[in-house]
Amino acid sequence: MAENGTDCDQRRIGMIKEQHNGNFTDPSLPCERKRRDREERQNIVLWRQPLITLQYFFLETLINLKEWTIKLWHRRSIVVSFLLLLAVLTAAYYIEGTHQQYVQYMEKKFLWCAYWVGLGILSSVGLGTGLHTFLLYLGPHIASVTLAAYECNSVNFPEPPYPDQIICPDEEGIEGSISLWTIISKVRLEACMWGAGTAIGELPPYFMARAARLSGAEPDDEEYQEFEEMLEHAEAAQDFASRAKLAVQSLVQKVGFFGILACASIPNPLFDLAGITCGHFLVPFWTFFGATLIGKAIIKMHIQKLFVIITFSKHIVEQMVSLIGAVPSIGPSLQKPFQEYLEAQRIKLHHKSDNGVPQGENWLSWMFEKLVIVMVCYFILSIINSMAQSYAKRVQQKTYSEEKTK
């Protein structure tokens, strides 16, 4: 983007020289107009222009609903088939019979998988700022299972209430019987489903770039425009961010499946660029999605699981709490709430919540709950702002088209 700004400055200098020579040039240069329009759109946020932002958000929502309705109408045969399948499943769900035990089992597994796939999609699909669902949901879930496994010496938690609540089984486990692999196996399903959701969330940039390349039309997406500008100014890239983006683009383009797999297997904030690159260079869908799915749902997910499980293993947690207590002056006061929280969790795991132990809310739990609420609210606000800015871009493009036809 810095190179684009330099290009605009050079064009403006050329325009001034032409005006001095007596040649008239339109002062509304395309790059300057794009920059001005982008700045105007960035000001359309709830805390600056609340009424306009809400108005644009609702109008953009209506347009999207209309577009999706038209798309579904064009694919009405698929919609009818889906509705018929849904009717059959609904009938099987409500009709009494010996099959109900299988229906209940499938319902439980389906809802559990759908929950984690949905959270994975939310973390990577690009709505607003994105919701960091690993930090807010999956990471804490794995940490809770890890702490409970070491306390109970077992992962055979009673179902129900697991997974809504974790309590130790009635039969006591053997001390030291819990291994790293045991905990990994316990949380494998939800972790892989979350990883699959993140892979699905990477598809929109791929489809957008692929459609733009096949049709030859310029898509309404700033990330794709930035990608094209990056390709144009590849030789002049100087800053670290531009070189990193070019490295990702080069790796994916030259190595193919294994390049995509490498990018998807590590925490990589530039992976959207990999999707755009694959779409732009018409990489086959199953090459892109297969590598992304393997990388995110299997390799990367196991790396993240291992990190959380090791971090929250019994001896590591005890060492961290003791290190907090060693901090001069404030150590003991900081250590106390952590000790109280861990003790409260042990009591809950052993069914001792009603045995005369005060059940006041720990401030760590209170802070984490409020953090989740704040991040979810900010995510929702970012979606509203993003959709309002999308509508503003529609208005700007319509105005620009009308000016060109005059």
Coordinates of C-alpha atoms in Angstrom, one line a residue:
M1 CA 0.0 0.0 0.0
A2 CA 3.0 2.3 0.6
E3 CA 4.1 1.8 -3.0
N4 CA 0.6 2.7 -4.1
G5 CA 0.8 6.0 -2.2
T6 CA 4.2 6.7 -3.8
D7 CA 2.7 6.0 -7.3
C8 CA -0.1 8.4 -6.5
D9 CA 2.4 11.1 -5.5
Q10 CA 4.3 10.6 -8.8
R11 CA 1.1 11.0 -10.8
R12 CA 0.2 14.1 -9.0
I13 CA 3.6 15.7 -9.7
G14 CA 3.2 14.8 -13.3
M15 CA -0.3 16.3 -13.4
I16 CA 1.1 19.6 -11.9
K17 CA 3.8 19.7 -14.6
E18 CA 1.2 19.2 -17.3
Q19 CA -0.9 22.0 -15.9
H20 CA 2.2 24.3 -15.9
N21 CA 2.7 23.4 -19.6
G22 CA -0.8 24.4 -20.4
N23 CA -2.3 20.9 -20.6
F24 CA -5.4 20.3 -18.5
T25 CA -5.6 17.1 -16.6
D26 CA -8.6 15.9 -14.5
P27 CA -7.6 16.5 -10.8
S28 CA -9.7 13.5 -9.7
L29 CA -7.0 10.8 -10.1
P30 CA -8.3 7.3 -9.6
C31 CA -5.7 6.4 -6.8
E32 CA -6.4 9.7 -5.0
R33 CA -10.1 9.1 -5.2
K34 CA -9.7 5.6 -3.9
R35 CA -7.7 6.9 -0.9
R36 CA -10.3 9.6 -0.2
D37 CA -13.2 7.1 -0.4
R38 CA -11.4 4.7 1.8
E39 CA -10.9 7.4 4.5
E40 CA -14.5 8.3 4.3
R41 CA -15.6 4.7 4.7
Q42 CA -13.3 4.2 7.7
N43 CA -15.1 7.1 9.5
I44 CA -18.4 5.2 9.3
V45 CA -18.3 3.5 12.7
L46 CA -20.8 3.4 15.5
W47 CA -18.8 5.6 17.8
R48 CA -18.5 8.4 15.3
Q49 CA -21.6 8.3 13.1
P50 CA -24.0 6.0 14.9
L51 CA -27.2 6.8 13.0
I52 CA -25.6 6.6 9.5
T53 CA -23.8 3.4 10.5
L54 CA -26.9 1.7 11.7
Q55 CA -28.8 2.8 8.6
Y56 CA -26.2 1.5 6.2
F57 CA -25.9 -1.7 8.2
F58 CA -29.7 -2.4 7.8
L59 CA -29.6 -1.5 4.1
E60 CA -26.6 -3.8 3.5
T61 CA -28.4 -6.6 5.4
L62 CA -31.4 -6.2 3.2
I63 CA -29.3 -6.3 0.1
N64 CA -27.5 -9.4 1.3
L65 CA -30.8 -11.1 2.1
K66 CA -32.1 -10.3 -1.3
E67 CA -29.0 -11.6 -3.0
W68 CA -29.1 -14.9 -1.0
T69 CA -32.8 -15.3 -1.7
I70 CA -32.1 -15.0 -5.5
K71 CA -29.2 -17.5 -5.2
L72 CA -31.4 -20.0 -3.4
W73 CA -34.2 -19.6 -5.9
H74 CA -31.8 -20.4 -8.7
R75 CA -30.8 -23.5 -6.8
R76 CA -34.3 -24.4 -5.7
S77 CA -33.9 -28.1 -6.6
I78 CA -31.1 -28.3 -4.1
V79 CA -33.2 -26.4 -1.5
V80 CA -36.2 -28.7 -2.1
S81 CA -34.0 -31.8 -1.7
F82 CA -32.6 -30.4 1.5
L83 CA -36.1 -29.7 2.9
L84 CA -37.2 -33.2 2.1
L85 CA -34.2 -34.7 3.8
L86 CA -34.9 -32.4 6.8
A87 CA -38.5 -33.6 6.9
V88 CA -37.4 -37.2 6.9
L89 CA -35.0 -36.6 9.7
T90 CA -37.6 -34.7 11.7
A91 CA -40.0 -37.6 11.4
A92 CA -37.4 -40.1 12.5
Y93 CA -36.6 -37.8 15.5
Y94 CA -40.2 -37.6 16.8
I95 CA -41.5 -41.1 16.0
E96 CA -41.1 -43.5 18.9
G97 CA -39.1 -46.7 18.4
T98 CA -36.0 -48.7 19.2
H99 CA -34.1 -46.3 16.9
Q100 CA -34.4 -43.5 19.4
Q101 CA -31.2 -44.4 21.2
Y102 CA -29.3 -44.0 18.0
V103 CA -31.1 -40.8 17.2
Q104 CA -30.2 -39.3 20.6
Y105 CA -26.6 -40.4 20.2
M106 CA -26.3 -38.9 16.7
E107 CA -28.1 -35.7 17.9
K108 CA -25.6 -35.2 20.7
K109 CA -22.6 -35.8 18.5
F110 CA -23.9 -33.7 15.7
L111 CA -24.7 -30.7 17.9
W112 CA -21.3 -31.0 19.7
C113 CA -19.4 -31.1 16.3
A114 CA -21.5 -28.3 14.8
Y115 CA -20.8 -26.1 17.9
W116 CA -17.0 -26.4 17.4
V117 CA -17.1 -26.2 13.6
G118 CA -19.2 -23.0 14.0
L119 CA -16.7 -21.5 16.4
G120 CA -13.9 -22.4 14.1
I121 CA -15.6 -20.6 11.2
L122 CA -16.2 -17.5 13.3
S123 CA -12.5 -17.3 14.1
S124 CA -11.3 -17.3 10.4
V125 CA -14.2 -16.3 8.1
G126 CA -13.3 -12.6 8.2
L127 CA -16.5 -11.2 9.7
G128 CA -15.6 -7.9 11.3
T129 CA -12.4 -8.3 13.3
G130 CA -12.8 -12.1 13.7
L131 CA -13.7 -13.8 17.0
H132 CA -10.7 -15.4 18.7
T133 CA -12.6 -18.6 19.7
F134 CA -9.5 -20.6 20.5
L135 CA -8.6 -18.3 23.3
L136 CA -12.1 -17.8 24.5
Y137 CA -13.6 -21.3 24.1
L138 CA -11.4 -24.2 22.9
G139 CA -8.3 -23.3 24.9
P140 CA -10.1 -23.0 28.2
H141 CA -12.0 -26.3 27.5
I142 CA -8.7 -28.2 26.9
A143 CA -7.2 -26.6 30.0
S144 CA -10.2 -27.6 32.1
V145 CA -10.0 -31.2 30.8
T146 CA -6.2 -31.3 31.5
L147 CA -6.6 -30.0 35.1
A148 CA -9.5 -32.4 35.8
A149 CA -7.6 -35.4 34.3
Y150 CA -4.7 -34.9 36.6
E151 CA -6.9 -34.3 39.6
C152 CA -9.2 -37.3 38.9
N153 CA -6.5 -39.6 37.5
S154 CA -9.0 -40.4 34.8
V155 CA -10.7 -38.9 31.7
N156 CA -13.8 -41.1 32.0
F157 CA -16.0 -38.2 33.2
P158 CA -19.7 -39.0 33.7
E159 CA -21.9 -38.1 30.7
P160 CA -24.0 -36.2 31.5
P161 CA -23.0 -33.7 32.9
Y162 CA -19.8 -33.8 30.7
P163 CA -19.1 -31.8 28.6
D164 CA -21.3 -29.0 30.2
Q165 CA -19.7 -29.7 33.5
I166 CA -16.7 -31.9 34.5
I167 CA -16.8 -34.0 37.6
C168 CA -14.6 -36.9 38.6
P169 CA -16.0 -40.5 38.1
D170 CA -17.0 -42.5 41.2
E171 CA -14.2 -45.0 40.8
E172 CA -10.9 -43.6 41.7
G173 CA -8.1 -43.7 39.0
I174 CA -4.6 -44.9 39.6
E175 CA -2.1 -42.2 40.6
G176 CA 0.1 -41.3 37.6
S177 CA -2.0 -43.1 35.1
I178 CA -2.7 -40.0 33.1
S179 CA -0.4 -39.4 30.1
L180 CA -0.2 -36.7 27.5
W181 CA -1.7 -39.0 24.9
T182 CA -4.7 -39.8 27.1
I183 CA -5.7 -36.1 27.3
I184 CA -5.0 -35.5 23.6
S185 CA -7.4 -38.4 22.8
K186 CA -10.1 -37.0 25.1
V187 CA -10.2 -33.6 23.3
R188 CA -9.4 -34.8 19.8
L189 CA -12.9 -34.6 18.4
E190 CA -13.7 -31.0 19.4
A191 CA -10.2 -29.8 18.5
C192 CA -10.3 -31.3 15.0
M193 CA -13.9 -30.0 14.5
W194 CA -12.7 -26.5 15.4
G195 CA -9.7 -26.8 13.1
A196 CA -12.0 -28.0 10.3
G197 CA -14.2 -24.9 10.9
T198 CA -11.2 -22.6 10.5
A199 CA -10.4 -24.4 7.2
I200 CA -13.9 -23.8 6.0
G201 CA -13.6 -20.1 7.0
E202 CA -10.6 -19.7 4.6
L203 CA -12.7 -20.5 1.6
P204 CA -14.3 -17.1 0.8
P205 CA -11.0 -15.4 -0.2
Y206 CA -10.2 -18.4 -2.4
F207 CA -13.6 -18.3 -4.2
M208 CA -13.5 -14.5 -4.5
A209 CA -10.1 -14.5 -6.1
R210 CA -10.9 -17.5 -8.4
A211 CA -14.1 -15.9 -9.6
A212 CA -12.3 -12.6 -10.3
R213 CA -9.6 -14.3 -12.3
L214 CA -12.1 -16.4 -14.4
S215 CA -14.4 -13.5 -15.1
G216 CA -11.8 -10.8 -15.5
A217 CA -13.9 -8.4 -13.3
E218 CA -12.4 -6.5 -10.4
P219 CA -13.9 -7.8 -7.2
D220 CA -15.3 -5.5 -4.5
D221 CA -12.6 -6.5 -2.0
E222 CA -9.7 -4.4 -0.7
E223 CA -7.5 -7.4 0.2
Y224 CA -7.6 -8.6 -3.4
Q225 CA -6.8 -5.2 -4.7
E226 CA -3.9 -5.0 -2.3
F227 CA -2.8 -8.4 -3.5
E228 CA -2.7 -7.2 -7.1
E229 CA -0.8 -4.1 -6.2
M230 CA 1.7 -6.2 -4.3
L231 CA 2.3 -8.3 -7.5
E232 CA 2.7 -5.1 -9.5
H233 CA 5.3 -3.7 -7.1
A234 CA 7.0 -7.0 -6.1
E235 CA 10.5 -5.7 -7.1
A236 CA 10.2 -2.6 -5.0
A237 CA 9.1 -4.2 -1.8
Q238 CA 11.3 -3.0 1.1
D239 CA 9.4 -3.4 4.4
F240 CA 9.2 -6.6 6.4
A241 CA 5.4 -7.0 6.0
S242 CA 5.6 -6.7 2.2
R243 CA 8.5 -9.2 2.0
A244 CA 6.6 -11.7 4.3
K245 CA 3.5 -11.5 2.1
L246 CA 5.6 -12.0 -1.1
A247 CA 7.3 -15.0 0.6
V248 CA 3.9 -16.6 1.4
Q249 CA 2.7 -15.9 -2.2
S250 CA 5.9 -17.4 -3.7
L251 CA 5.8 -20.5 -1.5
V252 CA 2.2 -21.2 -2.3
Q253 CA 2.6 -20.6 -6.0
K254 CA 5.8 -22.6 -6.5
V255 CA 5.4 -25.5 -4.1
G256 CA 1.7 -26.0 -4.5
F257 CA 0.0 -28.5 -2.1
F258 CA 3.0 -28.7 0.3
G259 CA 3.4 -25.0 0.3
I260 CA -0.3 -24.5 1.3
L261 CA 0.1 -27.3 3.9
A262 CA 3.2 -25.5 5.4
C263 CA 1.3 -22.2 5.6
A264 CA -1.8 -23.8 7.2
S265 CA 0.2 -25.9 9.7
I266 CA 1.6 -23.0 11.7
P267 CA -0.1 -19.9 13.3
N268 CA 0.0 -17.6 10.3
P269 CA -1.9 -14.3 10.2
L270 CA -1.1 -14.0 6.4
F271 CA -3.0 -17.2 5.4
D272 CA -5.8 -15.1 3.8
L273 CA -3.1 -14.2 1.3
A274 CA -2.5 -17.9 0.6
G275 CA -6.2 -18.3 -0.2
I276 CA -6.2 -15.3 -2.5
T277 CA -3.1 -16.5 -4.2
C278 CA -4.5 -20.0 -4.8
G279 CA -7.7 -18.5 -6.2
H280 CA -5.9 -16.0 -8.4
F281 CA -3.6 -18.7 -9.9
L282 CA -6.5 -21.2 -10.3
V283 CA -5.2 -23.8 -7.9
P284 CA -7.7 -26.7 -7.9
F285 CA -10.2 -26.6 -5.1
W286 CA -9.3 -29.9 -3.5
T287 CA -5.6 -29.1 -3.6
F288 CA -6.3 -25.9 -1.7
F289 CA -8.9 -27.2 0.7
G290 CA -7.3 -30.6 1.2
A291 CA -4.0 -29.0 2.2
T292 CA -5.7 -26.4 4.4
L293 CA -7.9 -29.0 6.1
I294 CA -5.0 -31.3 6.9
G295 CA -2.8 -28.4 8.0
K296 CA -5.4 -26.7 10.3
A297 CA -7.5 -29.6 11.6
I298 CA -4.7 -32.1 12.2
I299 CA -1.1 -30.6 12.3
K300 CA -1.7 -27.1 13.6
M301 CA -4.5 -28.3 16.0
H302 CA -2.2 -30.9 17.6
I303 CA 0.5 -28.3 18.1
Q304 CA -1.9 -26.0 19.8
K305 CA -3.4 -28.8 21.9
L306 CA 0.1 -29.9 23.0
F307 CA 1.0 -26.4 24.1
V308 CA -2.2 -26.0 26.2
I309 CA -2.0 -29.4 27.7
I310 CA 1.7 -29.0 28.7
T311 CA 1.1 -25.5 30.0
F312 CA -1.8 -26.7 32.3
S313 CA -0.3 -30.0 33.4
K314 CA -0.3 -30.4 37.2
H315 CA 3.4 -29.8 37.9
I316 CA 3.6 -26.8 35.5
V317 CA 0.6 -25.1 37.1
E318 CA 2.0 -25.7 40.6
Q319 CA 5.3 -24.2 39.6
M320 CA 3.7 -21.2 38.0
V321 CA 1.6 -20.5 41.1
S322 CA 4.7 -20.8 43.4
L323 CA 6.6 -18.5 41.1
I324 CA 3.8 -15.9 41.4
G325 CA 4.2 -16.1 45.1
A326 CA 7.9 -15.4 44.9
V327 CA 7.3 -11.9 43.3
P328 CA 8.5 -9.3 45.9
S329 CA 5.9 -7.4 47.9
I330 CA 2.8 -8.2 45.8
G331 CA 3.5 -12.0 45.3
P332 CA 1.4 -13.4 48.1
S333 CA -1.6 -11.2 47.3
L334 CA -1.4 -12.2 43.7
Q335 CA -0.9 -15.9 44.5
K336 CA -3.9 -16.1 46.8
P337 CA -6.7 -15.8 44.1
F338 CA -5.0 -18.4 41.9
Q339 CA -4.8 -20.9 44.9
E340 CA -8.4 -20.2 45.7
Y341 CA -9.5 -20.8 42.1
L342 CA -7.6 -24.1 41.8
E343 CA -9.0 -25.3 45.2
A344 CA -12.5 -24.4 44.1
Q345 CA -12.0 -26.4 40.9
R346 CA -10.8 -29.4 42.9
I347 CA -13.9 -29.2 45.2
K348 CA -16.2 -29.1 42.2
L349 CA -14.5 -32.1 40.6
H350 CA -15.1 -34.2 43.7
H351 CA -18.8 -33.3 44.3
K352 CA -17.9 -31.3 47.4
S353 CA -19.6 -28.1 46.4
D354 CA -22.3 -28.4 49.0
N355 CA -20.1 -29.5 51.9
G356 CA -20.0 -26.3 53.8
V357 CA -17.5 -24.6 51.6
P358 CA -18.3 -21.0 50.7
Q359 CA -19.0 -20.7 47.0
G360 CA -18.1 -17.1 46.4
E361 CA -17.2 -16.1 42.8
N362 CA -13.5 -16.0 42.3
W363 CA -12.3 -12.7 40.7
L364 CA -10.3 -14.6 38.0
S365 CA -13.5 -16.3 36.8
W366 CA -15.4 -13.0 37.0
M367 CA -12.7 -11.3 34.9
F368 CA -12.6 -14.0 32.3
E369 CA -16.4 -14.0 31.9
K370 CA -16.4 -10.2 31.4
L371 CA -13.5 -10.5 28.9
V372 CA -15.5 -13.0 26.9
I373 CA -18.5 -10.6 26.9
V374 CA -16.4 -7.6 25.9
M375 CA -14.8 -9.5 23.0
V376 CA -18.1 -10.9 21.7
C377 CA -19.6 -7.4 21.9
Y378 CA -16.7 -5.9 20.1
F379 CA -16.9 -8.6 17.4
I380 CA -20.6 -7.8 16.9
L381 CA -19.8 -4.1 16.7
S382 CA -17.1 -4.8 14.1
I383 CA -19.5 -6.7 12.0
I384 CA -22.0 -3.8 12.0
N385 CA -19.2 -1.3 11.1
S386 CA -17.9 -3.6 8.3
M387 CA -21.3 -4.1 6.7
A388 CA -22.0 -0.4 7.0
Q389 CA -18.7 0.4 5.2
S390 CA -19.6 -2.2 2.5
Y391 CA -22.8 -0.3 1.8
A392 CA -20.9 3.0 1.7
K393 CA -18.6 1.4 -0.9
R394 CA -21.7 0.4 -2.9
V395 CA -22.9 4.0 -2.8
Q396 CA -19.4 5.4 -3.8
Q397 CA -19.1 2.9 -6.7
K398 CA -22.6 3.8 -7.9
T399 CA -21.8 7.5 -7.9
Y400 CA -18.5 6.9 -9.7
S401 CA -20.3 4.8 -12.4
E402 CA -22.9 7.6 -12.9
E403 CA -20.1 10.2 -13.3
K404 CA -18.4 8.1 -15.9
T405 CA -21.6 7.7 -18.0
K406 CA -22.2 11.5 -18.1

